[in-house]
Amino acid sequence: MKNVMITGASSGIGKELARIYALSGANVALTARRTDVLRGIVEEFRDAGAKGNVVFDTLDVSDFERNFIVLPKLIRELGGLDTIVLNAGISTSSSFGGRSFEADKKVVETNLIGAMAGVEAVLPFFQKQKSGQIVAISSVASFRGLPGSGSYSSSKAGLSTYMEALRSEVKKFGVKVTVIHPGFIDTPINNRMKSRPFVIPVELGARKIHKRIENEVLSATVPWFPWAILGYLMKRIPEFLWSKINPK
């Protein structure tokens, strides 16, 4: 029976991924900032027929030291760990000039440094057992700096680059690294945006992400079309042309 841990599991992609794993028979550990919501989700999964062990604990990943307390505790409660999905993330819609520095700082602390803390908290276990999979939920926003999303794009670009470096370092321990770049998936992090091109339901997005995780891909956009093509183009458009494009 597979043991899976998911951060940021109280809503959106994290919750739907947790549902898929729980209902498929895996043992699942959930973390998020809202204890009452997590407790309700666990009851919901059990009522829906979850056969494995479903446990949870409260965690704000930007409280870095808490990662080193909560994640090992949940590994013990699960009886081991095969996969961790670093999904916890936030965004801000402020613009430069009048933007709140504290809000931007929180985005980077959560999306990037919080994920790095999660890696460091579980890596000793993976190294000892010489297996495991680390999954990072990045974003197509990591491909280029998007107007109105400076801190979010930067945090996700940093996350993708960090995971790329991590992959090369941990493969000798039998640890695999998967990076998922979702496009617009209908979740609370983006449902107030004016424009969400090619948006797909969260249930569909989670199923596609689950498939790519289980296939142990190195990196993938979700959905593949059109984001694999658009991502390729985004990365290669010359700077002088990109500076004239406003994708907001």
mmCIF file of C-alpha atoms in Angstrom:
data_model
loop_
_atom_site.group_PDB
_atom_site.id
_atom_site.type_symbol
_atom_site.label_atom_id
_atom_site.label_comp_id
_atom_site.label_asym_id
_atom_site.label_seq_id
_atom_site.Cartn_x
_atom_site.Cartn_y
_atom_site.Cartn_z
ATOM 1 C CA MET A 1 0.000 0.000 0.000
ATOM 2 C CA LYS A 2 1.432 3.367 -1.048
ATOM 3 C CA ASN A 3 2.160 6.103 1.508
ATOM 4 C CA VAL A 4 1.633 9.636 0.192
ATOM 5 C CA MET A 5 1.973 13.056 1.861
ATOM 6 C CA ILE A 6 0.444 16.223 0.401
ATOM 7 C CA THR A 7 0.994 19.771 1.633
ATOM 8 C CA GLY A 8 -1.611 22.462 1.024
ATOM 9 C CA ALA A 9 -4.315 19.786 0.994
ATOM 10 C CA SER A 10 -7.278 21.809 2.288
ATOM 11 C CA SER A 11 -8.541 22.882 -1.151
ATOM 12 C CA GLY A 12 -7.864 22.927 -4.881
ATOM 13 C CA ILE A 13 -5.325 20.592 -6.452
ATOM 14 C CA GLY A 14 -4.037 19.349 -3.091
ATOM 15 C CA LYS A 15 -7.455 18.247 -1.858
ATOM 16 C CA GLU A 16 -8.417 16.566 -5.142
ATOM 17 C CA LEU A 17 -5.102 14.729 -5.375
ATOM 18 C CA ALA A 18 -5.562 13.569 -1.802
ATOM 19 C CA ARG A 19 -9.042 12.309 -2.676
ATOM 20 C CA ILE A 20 -7.718 10.308 -5.633
ATOM 21 C CA TYR A 21 -5.004 8.678 -3.550
ATOM 22 C CA ALA A 22 -7.253 8.011 -0.552
ATOM 23 C CA LEU A 23 -10.021 6.429 -2.625
ATOM 24 C CA SER A 24 -7.496 4.322 -4.543
ATOM 25 C CA GLY A 25 -6.411 2.698 -1.280
ATOM 26 C CA ALA A 26 -3.255 4.636 -0.430
ATOM 27 C CA ASN A 27 -2.327 5.803 3.045
ATOM 28 C CA VAL A 28 -2.441 9.594 2.906
ATOM 29 C CA ALA A 29 -1.099 12.362 5.152
ATOM 30 C CA LEU A 30 -2.517 15.858 4.697
ATOM 31 C CA THR A 31 -1.185 19.211 5.846
ATOM 32 C CA ALA A 32 -2.590 22.728 5.587
ATOM 33 C CA ARG A 33 -3.095 25.784 7.768
ATOM 34 C CA ARG A 34 -6.745 25.108 8.683
ATOM 35 C CA THR A 35 -7.178 22.294 11.185
ATOM 36 C CA ASP A 36 -10.976 22.243 11.096
ATOM 37 C CA VAL A 37 -11.010 21.981 7.292
ATOM 38 C CA LEU A 38 -8.504 19.128 7.322
ATOM 39 C CA ARG A 39 -10.533 17.255 9.923
ATOM 40 C CA GLY A 40 -13.629 17.609 7.748
ATOM 41 C CA ILE A 41 -11.757 16.375 4.671
ATOM 42 C CA VAL A 42 -10.549 13.274 6.486
ATOM 43 C CA GLU A 43 -14.125 12.476 7.535
ATOM 44 C CA GLU A 44 -15.327 13.146 3.983
ATOM 45 C CA PHE A 45 -12.777 10.718 2.523
ATOM 46 C CA ARG A 46 -13.609 8.028 5.061
ATOM 47 C CA ASP A 47 -17.332 8.407 4.363
ATOM 48 C CA ALA A 48 -16.566 8.106 0.633
ATOM 49 C CA GLY A 49 -14.847 4.755 1.168
ATOM 50 C CA ALA A 50 -11.169 5.495 1.778
ATOM 51 C CA LYS A 51 -9.630 2.155 2.741
ATOM 52 C CA GLY A 52 -6.178 3.287 3.815
ATOM 53 C CA ASN A 53 -5.026 5.342 6.770
ATOM 54 C CA VAL A 54 -5.769 9.077 6.398
ATOM 55 C CA VAL A 55 -3.973 11.359 8.865
ATOM 56 C CA PHE A 56 -3.391 15.092 9.086
ATOM 57 C CA ASP A 57 -1.647 17.857 10.963
ATOM 58 C CA THR A 58 -1.728 21.634 10.826
ATOM 59 C CA LEU A 59 1.182 23.215 8.978
ATOM 60 C CA ASP A 60 1.965 26.615 7.553
ATOM 61 C CA VAL A 61 4.975 25.689 5.413
ATOM 62 C CA SER A 62 6.354 29.226 5.775
ATOM 63 C CA ASP A 63 6.834 28.443 9.479
ATOM 64 C CA PHE A 64 9.984 26.691 8.376
ATOM 65 C CA GLU A 65 10.950 24.881 11.580
ATOM 66 C CA ARG A 66 7.476 23.348 11.860
ATOM 67 C CA ASN A 67 8.178 21.363 8.689
ATOM 68 C CA PHE A 68 10.918 19.501 10.553
ATOM 69 C CA ILE A 69 8.480 18.600 13.342
ATOM 70 C CA VAL A 70 5.247 17.885 11.456
ATOM 71 C CA LEU A 71 6.480 15.986 8.393
ATOM 72 C CA PRO A 72 8.595 13.376 10.241
ATOM 73 C CA LYS A 73 5.701 12.907 12.699
ATOM 74 C CA LEU A 74 3.307 12.177 9.834
ATOM 75 C CA ILE A 75 5.787 9.755 8.261
ATOM 76 C CA ARG A 76 5.767 7.817 11.527
ATOM 77 C CA GLU A 77 1.966 7.833 11.618
ATOM 78 C CA LEU A 78 1.789 6.543 8.049
ATOM 79 C CA GLY A 79 4.403 3.894 8.738
ATOM 80 C CA GLY A 80 6.672 5.182 5.973
ATOM 81 C CA LEU A 81 6.626 7.442 2.927
ATOM 82 C CA ASP A 82 6.816 6.788 -0.795
ATOM 83 C CA THR A 83 5.785 10.158 -2.268
ATOM 84 C CA ILE A 84 5.564 13.719 -1.028
ATOM 85 C CA VAL A 85 3.646 16.288 -3.071
ATOM 86 C CA LEU A 86 4.820 19.819 -2.275
ATOM 87 C CA ASN A 87 1.659 21.620 -3.270
ATOM 88 C CA ALA A 88 1.206 24.397 -0.699
ATOM 89 C CA GLY A 89 1.126 27.743 -2.474
ATOM 90 C CA ILE A 90 -0.332 31.235 -2.392
ATOM 91 C CA SER A 91 -0.462 34.189 -4.760
ATOM 92 C CA THR A 92 -0.969 37.944 -4.736
ATOM 93 C CA SER A 93 -2.529 40.127 -7.408
ATOM 94 C CA SER A 94 -0.793 43.377 -6.457
ATOM 95 C CA SER A 95 1.198 45.377 -9.002
ATOM 96 C CA PHE A 96 4.561 47.093 -8.735
ATOM 97 C CA GLY A 97 4.367 50.555 -7.226
ATOM 98 C CA GLY A 98 2.141 50.398 -4.198
ATOM 99 C CA ARG A 99 2.608 46.649 -3.960
ATOM 100 C CA SER A 100 2.818 45.244 -0.473
ATOM 101 C CA PHE A 101 6.324 43.946 0.168
ATOM 102 C CA GLU A 102 5.040 41.785 2.999
ATOM 103 C CA ALA A 103 2.566 40.067 0.669
ATOM 104 C CA ASP A 104 5.306 39.365 -1.889
ATOM 105 C CA LYS A 105 7.621 38.111 0.841
ATOM 106 C CA LYS A 106 4.953 35.701 2.053
ATOM 107 C CA VAL A 107 4.479 34.324 -1.474
ATOM 108 C CA VAL A 108 8.187 33.508 -1.813
ATOM 109 C CA GLU A 109 8.409 32.130 1.727
ATOM 110 C CA THR A 110 5.463 29.817 1.090
ATOM 111 C CA ASN A 111 5.927 28.736 -2.515
ATOM 112 C CA LEU A 112 9.707 28.414 -2.604
ATOM 113 C CA ILE A 113 11.342 28.360 0.815
ATOM 114 C CA GLY A 114 8.490 26.387 2.364
ATOM 115 C CA ALA A 115 8.913 23.718 -0.315
ATOM 116 C CA MET A 116 12.675 23.669 0.281
ATOM 117 C CA ALA A 117 12.026 23.106 3.992
ATOM 118 C CA GLY A 118 9.704 20.239 3.087
ATOM 119 C CA VAL A 119 12.404 18.629 0.971
ATOM 120 C CA GLU A 120 14.963 18.875 3.751
ATOM 121 C CA ALA A 121 12.482 17.479 6.283
ATOM 122 C CA VAL A 122 11.785 14.259 4.362
ATOM 123 C CA LEU A 123 15.042 13.744 2.485
ATOM 124 C CA PRO A 124 16.893 11.974 5.334
ATOM 125 C CA PHE A 125 14.139 9.341 5.381
ATOM 126 C CA PHE A 126 14.285 8.868 1.608
ATOM 127 C CA GLN A 127 18.075 8.669 1.692
ATOM 128 C CA LYS A 128 17.969 6.018 4.399
ATOM 129 C CA GLN A 129 15.473 3.822 2.555
ATOM 130 C CA LYS A 130 17.129 4.582 -0.818
ATOM 131 C CA SER A 131 13.838 5.316 -2.563
ATOM 132 C CA GLY A 132 11.087 7.920 -2.748
ATOM 133 C CA GLN A 133 9.544 10.519 -4.982
ATOM 134 C CA ILE A 134 9.513 14.270 -4.444
ATOM 135 C CA VAL A 135 6.821 16.070 -6.438
ATOM 136 C CA ALA A 136 6.709 19.858 -6.746
ATOM 137 C CA ILE A 137 3.622 21.654 -8.018
ATOM 138 C CA SER A 138 5.121 24.573 -9.921
ATOM 139 C CA SER A 139 3.242 26.544 -12.615
ATOM 140 C CA VAL A 140 3.361 27.650 -16.228
ATOM 141 C CA ALA A 141 3.909 31.070 -14.637
ATOM 142 C CA SER A 142 7.451 29.863 -13.935
ATOM 143 C CA PHE A 143 8.254 30.017 -17.648
ATOM 144 C CA ARG A 144 8.315 33.818 -17.793
ATOM 145 C CA GLY A 145 7.749 36.844 -15.562
ATOM 146 C CA LEU A 146 4.034 37.620 -15.872
ATOM 147 C CA PRO A 147 2.768 41.173 -15.291
ATOM 148 C CA GLY A 148 0.809 41.356 -12.058
ATOM 149 C CA SER A 149 2.378 38.127 -10.815
ATOM 150 C CA GLY A 150 5.987 39.081 -10.197
ATOM 151 C CA SER A 151 6.417 37.341 -6.857
ATOM 152 C CA TYR A 152 4.356 34.323 -7.903
ATOM 153 C CA SER A 153 6.235 33.837 -11.187
ATOM 154 C CA SER A 154 9.554 34.275 -9.394
ATOM 155 C CA SER A 155 8.697 31.828 -6.633
ATOM 156 C CA LYS A 156 7.601 29.162 -9.108
ATOM 157 C CA ALA A 157 10.618 29.722 -11.374
ATOM 158 C CA GLY A 158 12.834 29.343 -8.319
ATOM 159 C CA LEU A 159 10.993 26.191 -7.303
ATOM 160 C CA SER A 160 11.406 24.590 -10.734
ATOM 161 C CA THR A 161 15.113 25.436 -10.840
ATOM 162 C CA TYR A 162 15.658 24.183 -7.295
ATOM 163 C CA MET A 163 13.987 20.875 -8.132
ATOM 164 C CA GLU A 164 16.098 20.512 -11.262
ATOM 165 C CA ALA A 165 19.249 20.826 -9.175
ATOM 166 C CA LEU A 166 17.827 18.527 -6.514
ATOM 167 C CA ARG A 167 17.097 15.802 -9.075
ATOM 168 C CA SER A 168 20.754 15.561 -10.041
ATOM 169 C CA GLU A 169 21.871 15.338 -6.418
ATOM 170 C CA VAL A 170 19.421 12.757 -5.074
ATOM 171 C CA LYS A 171 19.288 10.236 -7.916
ATOM 172 C CA LYS A 172 22.241 8.398 -6.358
ATOM 173 C CA PHE A 173 19.947 7.622 -3.414
ATOM 174 C CA GLY A 174 17.214 6.242 -5.652
ATOM 175 C CA VAL A 175 15.050 9.332 -5.087
ATOM 176 C CA LYS A 176 13.050 10.633 -8.043
ATOM 177 C CA VAL A 177 11.953 14.228 -8.625
ATOM 178 C CA THR A 178 8.862 15.238 -10.575
ATOM 179 C CA VAL A 179 7.916 18.834 -11.393
ATOM 180 C CA ILE A 180 4.377 19.619 -12.528
ATOM 181 C CA HIS A 181 3.572 22.899 -14.279
ATOM 182 C CA PRO A 182 -0.218 23.369 -14.210
ATOM 183 C CA GLY A 183 -1.875 25.877 -16.481
ATOM 184 C CA PHE A 184 -5.121 27.440 -15.314
ATOM 185 C CA ILE A 185 -6.930 24.908 -13.156
ATOM 186 C CA ASP A 186 -10.112 26.105 -11.463
ATOM 187 C CA THR A 187 -8.921 26.577 -7.869
ATOM 188 C CA PRO A 188 -9.189 29.311 -5.203
ATOM 189 C CA ILE A 189 -5.700 30.577 -6.066
ATOM 190 C CA ASN A 190 -6.890 31.896 -9.456
ATOM 191 C CA ASN A 191 -10.696 31.951 -9.492
ATOM 192 C CA ARG A 192 -10.825 35.723 -9.001
ATOM 193 C CA MET A 193 -8.652 36.470 -12.015
ATOM 194 C CA LYS A 194 -10.316 38.290 -14.896
ATOM 195 C CA SER A 195 -8.745 36.050 -17.515
ATOM 196 C CA ARG A 196 -7.972 32.318 -17.199
ATOM 197 C CA PRO A 197 -7.241 31.010 -20.693
ATOM 198 C CA PHE A 198 -7.776 27.288 -21.285
ATOM 199 C CA VAL A 199 -8.997 26.782 -17.698
ATOM 200 C CA ILE A 200 -10.020 23.222 -16.773
ATOM 201 C CA PRO A 201 -11.975 21.838 -13.775
ATOM 202 C CA VAL A 202 -9.911 20.953 -10.732
ATOM 203 C CA GLU A 203 -11.129 17.340 -10.785
ATOM 204 C CA LEU A 204 -9.792 16.873 -14.320
ATOM 205 C CA GLY A 205 -6.569 18.683 -13.530
ATOM 206 C CA ALA A 206 -5.954 16.519 -10.467
ATOM 207 C CA ARG A 207 -6.528 13.326 -12.442
ATOM 208 C CA LYS A 208 -4.003 14.408 -15.053
ATOM 209 C CA ILE A 209 -1.481 15.396 -12.390
ATOM 210 C CA HIS A 210 -1.984 12.084 -10.596
ATOM 211 C CA LYS A 211 -1.283 10.190 -13.808
ATOM 212 C CA ARG A 212 1.963 12.078 -14.400
ATOM 213 C CA ILE A 213 3.084 11.535 -10.806
ATOM 214 C CA GLU A 214 2.415 7.818 -11.045
ATOM 215 C CA ASN A 215 4.284 7.697 -14.373
ATOM 216 C CA GLU A 216 7.223 9.355 -12.575
ATOM 217 C CA VAL A 217 7.735 11.963 -15.280
ATOM 218 C CA LEU A 218 10.609 14.377 -14.821
ATOM 219 C CA SER A 219 8.581 17.440 -15.787
ATOM 220 C CA ALA A 220 5.206 18.063 -17.390
ATOM 221 C CA THR A 221 2.635 20.735 -18.103
ATOM 222 C CA VAL A 222 -1.000 20.024 -17.179
ATOM 223 C CA PRO A 223 -2.865 19.827 -19.409
ATOM 224 C CA TRP A 224 -0.287 18.983 -22.067
ATOM 225 C CA PHE A 225 -2.156 20.927 -24.757
ATOM 226 C CA PRO A 226 -1.874 23.829 -25.222
ATOM 227 C CA TRP A 227 0.566 24.538 -22.377
ATOM 228 C CA ALA A 228 3.474 22.413 -23.585
ATOM 229 C CA ILE A 229 3.462 24.360 -26.846
ATOM 230 C CA LEU A 230 2.808 27.739 -25.244
ATOM 231 C CA GLY A 231 5.453 27.071 -22.618
ATOM 232 C CA TYR A 232 8.008 26.267 -25.288
ATOM 233 C CA LEU A 233 7.212 29.532 -27.037
ATOM 234 C CA MET A 234 7.142 31.569 -23.811
ATOM 235 C CA LYS A 235 10.662 30.489 -22.944
ATOM 236 C CA ARG A 236 12.023 31.326 -26.402
ATOM 237 C CA ILE A 237 10.383 34.617 -27.316
ATOM 238 C CA PRO A 238 13.134 37.280 -27.457
ATOM 239 C CA GLU A 239 13.119 39.745 -24.580
ATOM 240 C CA PHE A 240 12.344 42.737 -26.796
ATOM 241 C CA LEU A 241 9.184 40.981 -28.011
ATOM 242 C CA TRP A 242 8.138 39.663 -24.600
ATOM 243 C CA SER A 243 8.411 43.161 -23.150
ATOM 244 C CA LYS A 244 5.676 44.247 -25.564
ATOM 245 C CA ILE A 245 3.321 41.446 -24.562
ATOM 246 C CA ASN A 246 0.956 41.851 -21.648
ATOM 247 C CA PRO A 247 -0.668 38.486 -20.939
ATOM 248 C CA LYS A 248 -2.855 39.829 -18.093
#
